[in-house]
Tab-separated table of C-alpha atoms in Angstrom:
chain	number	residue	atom	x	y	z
A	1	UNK	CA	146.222	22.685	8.163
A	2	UNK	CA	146.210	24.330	4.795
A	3	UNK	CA	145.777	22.357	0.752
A	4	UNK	CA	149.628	23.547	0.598
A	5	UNK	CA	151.003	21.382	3.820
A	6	UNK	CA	148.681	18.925	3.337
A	7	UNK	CA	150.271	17.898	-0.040
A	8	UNK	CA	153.380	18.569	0.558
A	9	UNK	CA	152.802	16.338	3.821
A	10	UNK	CA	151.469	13.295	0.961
A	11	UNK	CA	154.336	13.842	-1.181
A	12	UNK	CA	156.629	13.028	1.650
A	13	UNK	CA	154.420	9.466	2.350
A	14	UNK	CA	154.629	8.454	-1.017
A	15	UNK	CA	158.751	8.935	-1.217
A	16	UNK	CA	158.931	7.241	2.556
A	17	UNK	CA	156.960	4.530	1.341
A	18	UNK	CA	158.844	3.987	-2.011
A	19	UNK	CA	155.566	4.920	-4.038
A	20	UNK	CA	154.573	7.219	-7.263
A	21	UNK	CA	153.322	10.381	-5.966
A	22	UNK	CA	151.288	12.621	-9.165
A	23	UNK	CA	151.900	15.860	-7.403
A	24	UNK	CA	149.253	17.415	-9.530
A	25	UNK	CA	145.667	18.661	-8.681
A	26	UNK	CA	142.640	18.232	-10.534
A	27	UNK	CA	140.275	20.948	-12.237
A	28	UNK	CA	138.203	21.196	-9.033
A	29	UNK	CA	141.013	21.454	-6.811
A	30	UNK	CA	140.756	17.972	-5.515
A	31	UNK	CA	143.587	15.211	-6.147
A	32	UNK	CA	144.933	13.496	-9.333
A	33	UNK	CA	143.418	10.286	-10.104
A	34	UNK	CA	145.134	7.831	-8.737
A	35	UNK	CA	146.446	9.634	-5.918
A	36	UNK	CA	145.853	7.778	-2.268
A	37	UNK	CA	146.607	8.635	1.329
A	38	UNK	CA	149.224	7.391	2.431
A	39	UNK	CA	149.405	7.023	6.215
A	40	UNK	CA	152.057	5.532	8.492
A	41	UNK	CA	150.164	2.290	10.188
A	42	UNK	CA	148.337	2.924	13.070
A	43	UNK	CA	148.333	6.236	12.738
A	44	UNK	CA	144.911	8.282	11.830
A	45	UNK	CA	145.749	10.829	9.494
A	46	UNK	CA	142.901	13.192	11.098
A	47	UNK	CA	142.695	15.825	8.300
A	48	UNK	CA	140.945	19.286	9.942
A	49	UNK	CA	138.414	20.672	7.727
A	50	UNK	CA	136.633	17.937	6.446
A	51	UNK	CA	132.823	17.190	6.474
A	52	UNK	CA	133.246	13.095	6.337
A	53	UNK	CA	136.496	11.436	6.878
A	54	UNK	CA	137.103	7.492	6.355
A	55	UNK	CA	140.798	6.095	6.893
A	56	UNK	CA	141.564	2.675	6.520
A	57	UNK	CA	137.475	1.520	7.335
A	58	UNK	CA	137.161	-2.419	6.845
A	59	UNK	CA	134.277	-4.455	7.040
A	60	UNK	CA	133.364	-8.027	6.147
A	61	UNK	CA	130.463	-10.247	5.798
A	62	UNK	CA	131.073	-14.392	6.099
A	63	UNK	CA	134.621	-13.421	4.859
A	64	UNK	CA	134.435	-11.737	2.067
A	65	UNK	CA	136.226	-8.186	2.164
A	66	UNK	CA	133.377	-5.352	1.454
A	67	UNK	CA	135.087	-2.465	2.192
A	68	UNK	CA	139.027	-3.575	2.176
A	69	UNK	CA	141.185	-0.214	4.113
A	70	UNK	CA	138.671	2.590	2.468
A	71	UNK	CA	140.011	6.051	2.909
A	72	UNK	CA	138.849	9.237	1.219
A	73	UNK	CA	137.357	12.487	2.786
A	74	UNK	CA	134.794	15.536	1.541
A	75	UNK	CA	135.182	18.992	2.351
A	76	UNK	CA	132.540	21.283	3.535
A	77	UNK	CA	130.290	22.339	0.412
A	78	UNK	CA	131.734	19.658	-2.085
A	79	UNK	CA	129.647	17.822	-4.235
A	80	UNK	CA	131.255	14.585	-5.281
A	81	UNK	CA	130.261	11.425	-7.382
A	82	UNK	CA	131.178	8.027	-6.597
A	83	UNK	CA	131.743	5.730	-9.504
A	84	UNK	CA	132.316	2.073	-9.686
A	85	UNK	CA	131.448	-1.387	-11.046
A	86	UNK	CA	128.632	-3.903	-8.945
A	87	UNK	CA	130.082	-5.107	-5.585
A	88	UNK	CA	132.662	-2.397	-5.418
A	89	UNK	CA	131.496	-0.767	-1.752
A	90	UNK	CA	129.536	1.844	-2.786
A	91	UNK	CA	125.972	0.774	-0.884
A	92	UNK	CA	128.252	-0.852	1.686
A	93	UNK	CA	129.992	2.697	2.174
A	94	UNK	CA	126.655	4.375	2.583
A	95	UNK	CA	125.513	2.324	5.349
A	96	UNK	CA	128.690	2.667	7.280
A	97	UNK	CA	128.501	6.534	7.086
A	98	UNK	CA	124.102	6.214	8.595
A	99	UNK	CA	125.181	3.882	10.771
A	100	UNK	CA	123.335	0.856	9.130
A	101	UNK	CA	126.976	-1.333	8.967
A	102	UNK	CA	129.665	-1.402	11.513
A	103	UNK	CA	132.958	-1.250	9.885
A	104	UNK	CA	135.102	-4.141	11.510
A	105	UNK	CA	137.977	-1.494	12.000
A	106	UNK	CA	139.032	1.856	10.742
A	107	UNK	CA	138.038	5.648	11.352
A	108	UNK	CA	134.673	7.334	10.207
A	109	UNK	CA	134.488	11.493	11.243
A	110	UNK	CA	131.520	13.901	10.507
A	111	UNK	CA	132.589	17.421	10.856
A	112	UNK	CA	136.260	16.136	12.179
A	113	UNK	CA	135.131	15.368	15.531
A	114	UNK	CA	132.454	12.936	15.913
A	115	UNK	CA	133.365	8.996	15.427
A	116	UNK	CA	130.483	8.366	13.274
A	117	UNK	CA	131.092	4.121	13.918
A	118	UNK	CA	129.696	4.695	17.935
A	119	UNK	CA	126.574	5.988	16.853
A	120	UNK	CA	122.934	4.381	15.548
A	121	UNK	CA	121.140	5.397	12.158
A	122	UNK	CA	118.483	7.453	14.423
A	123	UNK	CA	121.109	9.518	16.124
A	124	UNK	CA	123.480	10.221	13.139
A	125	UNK	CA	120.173	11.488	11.289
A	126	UNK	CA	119.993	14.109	13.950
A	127	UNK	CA	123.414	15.210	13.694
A	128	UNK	CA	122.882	16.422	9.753
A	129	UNK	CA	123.605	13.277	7.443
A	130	UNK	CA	120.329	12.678	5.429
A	131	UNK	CA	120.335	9.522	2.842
A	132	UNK	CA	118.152	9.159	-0.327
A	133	UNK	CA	117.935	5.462	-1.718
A	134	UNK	CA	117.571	4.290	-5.285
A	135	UNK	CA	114.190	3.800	-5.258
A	136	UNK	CA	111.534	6.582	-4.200
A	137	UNK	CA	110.071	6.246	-0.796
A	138	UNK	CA	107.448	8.965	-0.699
A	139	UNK	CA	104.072	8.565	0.928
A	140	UNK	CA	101.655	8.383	-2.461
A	141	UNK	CA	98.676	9.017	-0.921
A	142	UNK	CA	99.570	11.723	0.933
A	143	UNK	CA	99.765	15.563	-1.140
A	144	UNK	CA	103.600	16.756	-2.277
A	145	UNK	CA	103.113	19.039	0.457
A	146	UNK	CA	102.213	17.081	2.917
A	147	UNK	CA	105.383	14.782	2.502
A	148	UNK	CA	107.211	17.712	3.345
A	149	UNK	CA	105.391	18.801	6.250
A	150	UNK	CA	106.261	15.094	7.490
A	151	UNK	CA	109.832	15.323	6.802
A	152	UNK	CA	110.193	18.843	8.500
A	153	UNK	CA	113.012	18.885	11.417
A	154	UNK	CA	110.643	19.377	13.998
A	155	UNK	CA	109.154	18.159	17.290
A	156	UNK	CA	107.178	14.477	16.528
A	157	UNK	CA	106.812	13.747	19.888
A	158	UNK	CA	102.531	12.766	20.431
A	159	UNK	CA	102.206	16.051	22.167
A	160	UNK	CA	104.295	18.170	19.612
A	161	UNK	CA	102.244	16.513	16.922
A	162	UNK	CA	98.885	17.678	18.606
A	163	UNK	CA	99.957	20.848	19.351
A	164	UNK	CA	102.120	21.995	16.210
A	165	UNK	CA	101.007	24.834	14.067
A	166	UNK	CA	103.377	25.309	10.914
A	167	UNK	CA	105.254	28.694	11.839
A	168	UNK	CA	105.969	31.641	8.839
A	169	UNK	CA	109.388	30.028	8.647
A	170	UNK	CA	108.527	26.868	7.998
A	171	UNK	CA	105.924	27.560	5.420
A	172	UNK	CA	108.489	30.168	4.061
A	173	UNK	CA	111.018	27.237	4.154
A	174	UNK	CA	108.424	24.601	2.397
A	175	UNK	CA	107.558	26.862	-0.118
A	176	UNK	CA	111.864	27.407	-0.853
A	177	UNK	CA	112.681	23.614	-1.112
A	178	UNK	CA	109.430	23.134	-3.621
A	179	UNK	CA	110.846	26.122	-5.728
A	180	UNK	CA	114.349	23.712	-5.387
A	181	UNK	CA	112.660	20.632	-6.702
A	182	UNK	CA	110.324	22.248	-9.342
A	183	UNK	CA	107.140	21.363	-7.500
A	184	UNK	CA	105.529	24.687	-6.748
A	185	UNK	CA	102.812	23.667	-8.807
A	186	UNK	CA	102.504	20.208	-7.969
A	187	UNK	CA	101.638	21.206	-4.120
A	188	UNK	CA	98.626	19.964	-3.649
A	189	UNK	CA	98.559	16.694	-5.756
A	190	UNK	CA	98.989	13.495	-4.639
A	191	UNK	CA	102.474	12.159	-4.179
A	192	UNK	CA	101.298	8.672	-6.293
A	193	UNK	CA	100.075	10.679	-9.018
A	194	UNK	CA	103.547	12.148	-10.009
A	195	UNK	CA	105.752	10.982	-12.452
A	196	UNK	CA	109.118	8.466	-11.303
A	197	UNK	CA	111.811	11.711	-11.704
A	198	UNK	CA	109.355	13.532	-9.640
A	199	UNK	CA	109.338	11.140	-7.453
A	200	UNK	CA	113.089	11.264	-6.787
A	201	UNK	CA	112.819	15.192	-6.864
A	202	UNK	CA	110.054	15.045	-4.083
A	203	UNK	CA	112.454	12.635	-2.142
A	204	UNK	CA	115.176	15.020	-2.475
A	205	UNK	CA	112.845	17.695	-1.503
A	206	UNK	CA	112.180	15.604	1.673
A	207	UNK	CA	116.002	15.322	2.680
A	208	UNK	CA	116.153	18.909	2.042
A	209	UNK	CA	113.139	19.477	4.682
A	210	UNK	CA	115.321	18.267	7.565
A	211	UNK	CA	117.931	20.633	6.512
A	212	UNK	CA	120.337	17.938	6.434
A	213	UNK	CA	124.467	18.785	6.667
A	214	UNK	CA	125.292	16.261	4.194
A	215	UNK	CA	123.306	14.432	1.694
A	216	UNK	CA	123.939	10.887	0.611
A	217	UNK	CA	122.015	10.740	-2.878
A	218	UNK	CA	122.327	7.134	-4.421
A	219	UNK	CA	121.708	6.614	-8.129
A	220	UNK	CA	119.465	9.709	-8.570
A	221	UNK	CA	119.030	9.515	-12.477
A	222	UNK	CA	118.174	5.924	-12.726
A	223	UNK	CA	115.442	5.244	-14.602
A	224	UNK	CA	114.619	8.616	-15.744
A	225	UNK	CA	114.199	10.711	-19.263
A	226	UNK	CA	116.824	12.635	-20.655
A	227	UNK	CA	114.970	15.291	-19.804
A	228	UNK	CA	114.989	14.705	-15.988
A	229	UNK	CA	118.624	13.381	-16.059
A	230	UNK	CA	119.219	17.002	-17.225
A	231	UNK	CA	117.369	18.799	-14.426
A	232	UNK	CA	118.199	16.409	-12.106
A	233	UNK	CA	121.717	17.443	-12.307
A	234	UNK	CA	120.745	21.158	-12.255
A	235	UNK	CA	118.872	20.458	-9.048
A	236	UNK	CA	122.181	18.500	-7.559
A	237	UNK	CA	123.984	21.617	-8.424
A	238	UNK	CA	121.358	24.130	-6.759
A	239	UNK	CA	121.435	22.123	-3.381
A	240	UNK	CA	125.123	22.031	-4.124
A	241	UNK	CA	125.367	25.836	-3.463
A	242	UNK	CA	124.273	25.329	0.200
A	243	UNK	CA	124.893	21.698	0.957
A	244	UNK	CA	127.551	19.247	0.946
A	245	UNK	CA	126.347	16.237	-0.876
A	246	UNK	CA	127.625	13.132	-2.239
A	247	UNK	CA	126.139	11.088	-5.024
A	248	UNK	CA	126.848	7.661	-6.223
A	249	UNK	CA	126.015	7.145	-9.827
A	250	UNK	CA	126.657	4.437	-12.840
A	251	UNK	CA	125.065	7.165	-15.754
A	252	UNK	CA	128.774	8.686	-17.014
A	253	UNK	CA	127.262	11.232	-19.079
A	254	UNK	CA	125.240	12.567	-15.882
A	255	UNK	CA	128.409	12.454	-13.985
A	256	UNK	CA	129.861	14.095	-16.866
A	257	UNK	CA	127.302	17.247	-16.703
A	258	UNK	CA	128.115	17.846	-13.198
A	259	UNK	CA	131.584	18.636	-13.682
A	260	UNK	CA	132.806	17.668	-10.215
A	261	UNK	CA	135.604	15.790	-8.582
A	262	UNK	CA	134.803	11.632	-9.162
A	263	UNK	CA	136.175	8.792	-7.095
A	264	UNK	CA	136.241	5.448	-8.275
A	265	UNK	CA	135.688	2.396	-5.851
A	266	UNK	CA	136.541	-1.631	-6.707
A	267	UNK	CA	137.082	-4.470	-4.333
A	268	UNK	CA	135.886	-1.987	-1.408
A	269	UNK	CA	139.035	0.418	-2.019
A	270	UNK	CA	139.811	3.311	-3.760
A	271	UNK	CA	140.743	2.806	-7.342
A	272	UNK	CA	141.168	6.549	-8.899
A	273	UNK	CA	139.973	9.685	-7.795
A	274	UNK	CA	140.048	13.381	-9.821
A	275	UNK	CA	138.283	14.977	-12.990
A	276	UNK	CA	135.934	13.034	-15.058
A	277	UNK	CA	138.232	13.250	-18.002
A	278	UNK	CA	141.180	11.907	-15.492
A	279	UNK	CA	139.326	8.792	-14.052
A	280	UNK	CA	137.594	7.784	-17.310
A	281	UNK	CA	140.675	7.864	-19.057
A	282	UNK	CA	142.480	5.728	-15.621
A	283	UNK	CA	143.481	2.369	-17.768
A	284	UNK	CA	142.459	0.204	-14.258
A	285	UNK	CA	139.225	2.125	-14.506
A	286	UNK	CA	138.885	1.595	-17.936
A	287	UNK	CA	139.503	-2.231	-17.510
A	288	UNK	CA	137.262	-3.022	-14.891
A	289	UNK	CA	134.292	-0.453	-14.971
A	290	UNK	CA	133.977	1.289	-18.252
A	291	UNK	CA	135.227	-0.962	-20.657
A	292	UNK	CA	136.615	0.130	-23.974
């Protein structure tokens, strides 16, 4: 199905439905802010040629709506930030797509064919969806290196552990994702004795070791300098070239230097979705996540 029938295909939803349809597209070819699927109930919009793809995805805990009829998708090489206040869905969102939460009902495809809500954490690792949390989780006492040669997509079976020799394309791979992360030089030192952006870099570095489809990158700048904020958003970009990765971030002005398509969550739903300029400027966004 190509961009062209697709819209055309929303347009005609929005008139059925008696709602406002924008019928305009964004700087990086994604949707106006604003804009929503709108699919006729009980019917899964299955849209071909996405990476992830969540329609109407609900989940509650003791009765209170977490994720209230989610739907948004990512294409194959996007990079996208998620935006949005405290208690909007974001986290919730995350653990639905590793498997951590069970959406009560609703539709969750990786790669347009997979049903993403029948599988566990362990096996929707293997398929290509890698997750970095807030805070670091690198082993400190162990050498940069070495928490790459731990994170490396191979055998860790006892006997492939006691028999594995690192091949010439996995050191040539290592020695390519520590180039990514700007850690050549930190190699050999020990993973505690790095600074906290480092940290997050060496995490990154990890995901990047298991060659992951899709990378779930939550708050990546927080806590760090200006200076790291900077190149932390040049190193989102780099991956960007080869990965498909989402990032969920509160820091504007970092969302702001990567220039990409933004979707804003509240109340477990999505509120606007498009440019940085377009969402910032939404008045709903404005009024319960930015503030004037």
């Amino acid at each position: 199905m190509t961009p062209d029938l697709m819209e055309s295909g929303a347009q005609r939803a929005a008139r059925a439905h008696g709602l406002p349809y924008p019928g305009s597209s964004t700087e990086s070819g994604g949707r106006a802010a604003d804009f929503g699927r709108h699919a006729t109930p009980g019917e899964v919009d299955i849209t071909h040629g996405r990476i992830l793809y969540l329609e109407d995805v609900c989940v509650s805990f003791d009765g209170f709506k977490a994720i209230n009829k989610l739907s948004l998708d990512i294409a194959p090489g996007e990079l996208r930030c998620i935006i949005g206040p405290n208690g909007a869905g974001k986290t919730t969102m995350m653990d639905i797509i590793t498997g951590k939460t069970r959406p009560d009902e609703g539709t969750v495809l990786f790669d347009g064919v997979t049903d993403l809500t029948r599988l566990d954490e362990t096996r929707i690792a293997e398929l290509g969806i890698g997750r970095k949390f807030q805070k670091p989780t690198v082993f400190e006492s162990q050498t940069v290196e070495d928490n790459l040669l731990l994170a490396l997509n191979v055998d860790h079976s006892v006997r492939g552990t006691l028999f594995w020799r690192e091949s010439r394309s996995e050191t040539e791979r290592l020695d390519k994702v520590l180039e990514t992360i700007r850690l050549t030089d930190a190699r050999n030192r020990f993973a505690g004795s790095l600074s906290h952006g480092q940290k997050q870099w060496l995490e990154i570095g990890m995901l990047l070791a298991q060659d992951p489809k899709l990378l779930l990158v939550d708050e990546p700048v927080a806590g760090m300098t200006d200076v790291e904020t900077h190149l932390t958003a040049e190193l989102l970009k780099e991956i960007n070239k080869t990965h498909t990765v989402m990032v969920v971030e509160h820091d504007m002005s970092f969302v702001r230097e990567l220039g990409v398509k933004v979707t804003c969550l509240h109340e477990g739903t999505v509120l606007a979705e498009g440019t940085v300029d377009q969402v910032s400027s939404n008045e709903r966004v404005i009024e319960v996540y930015l503030g004037r």
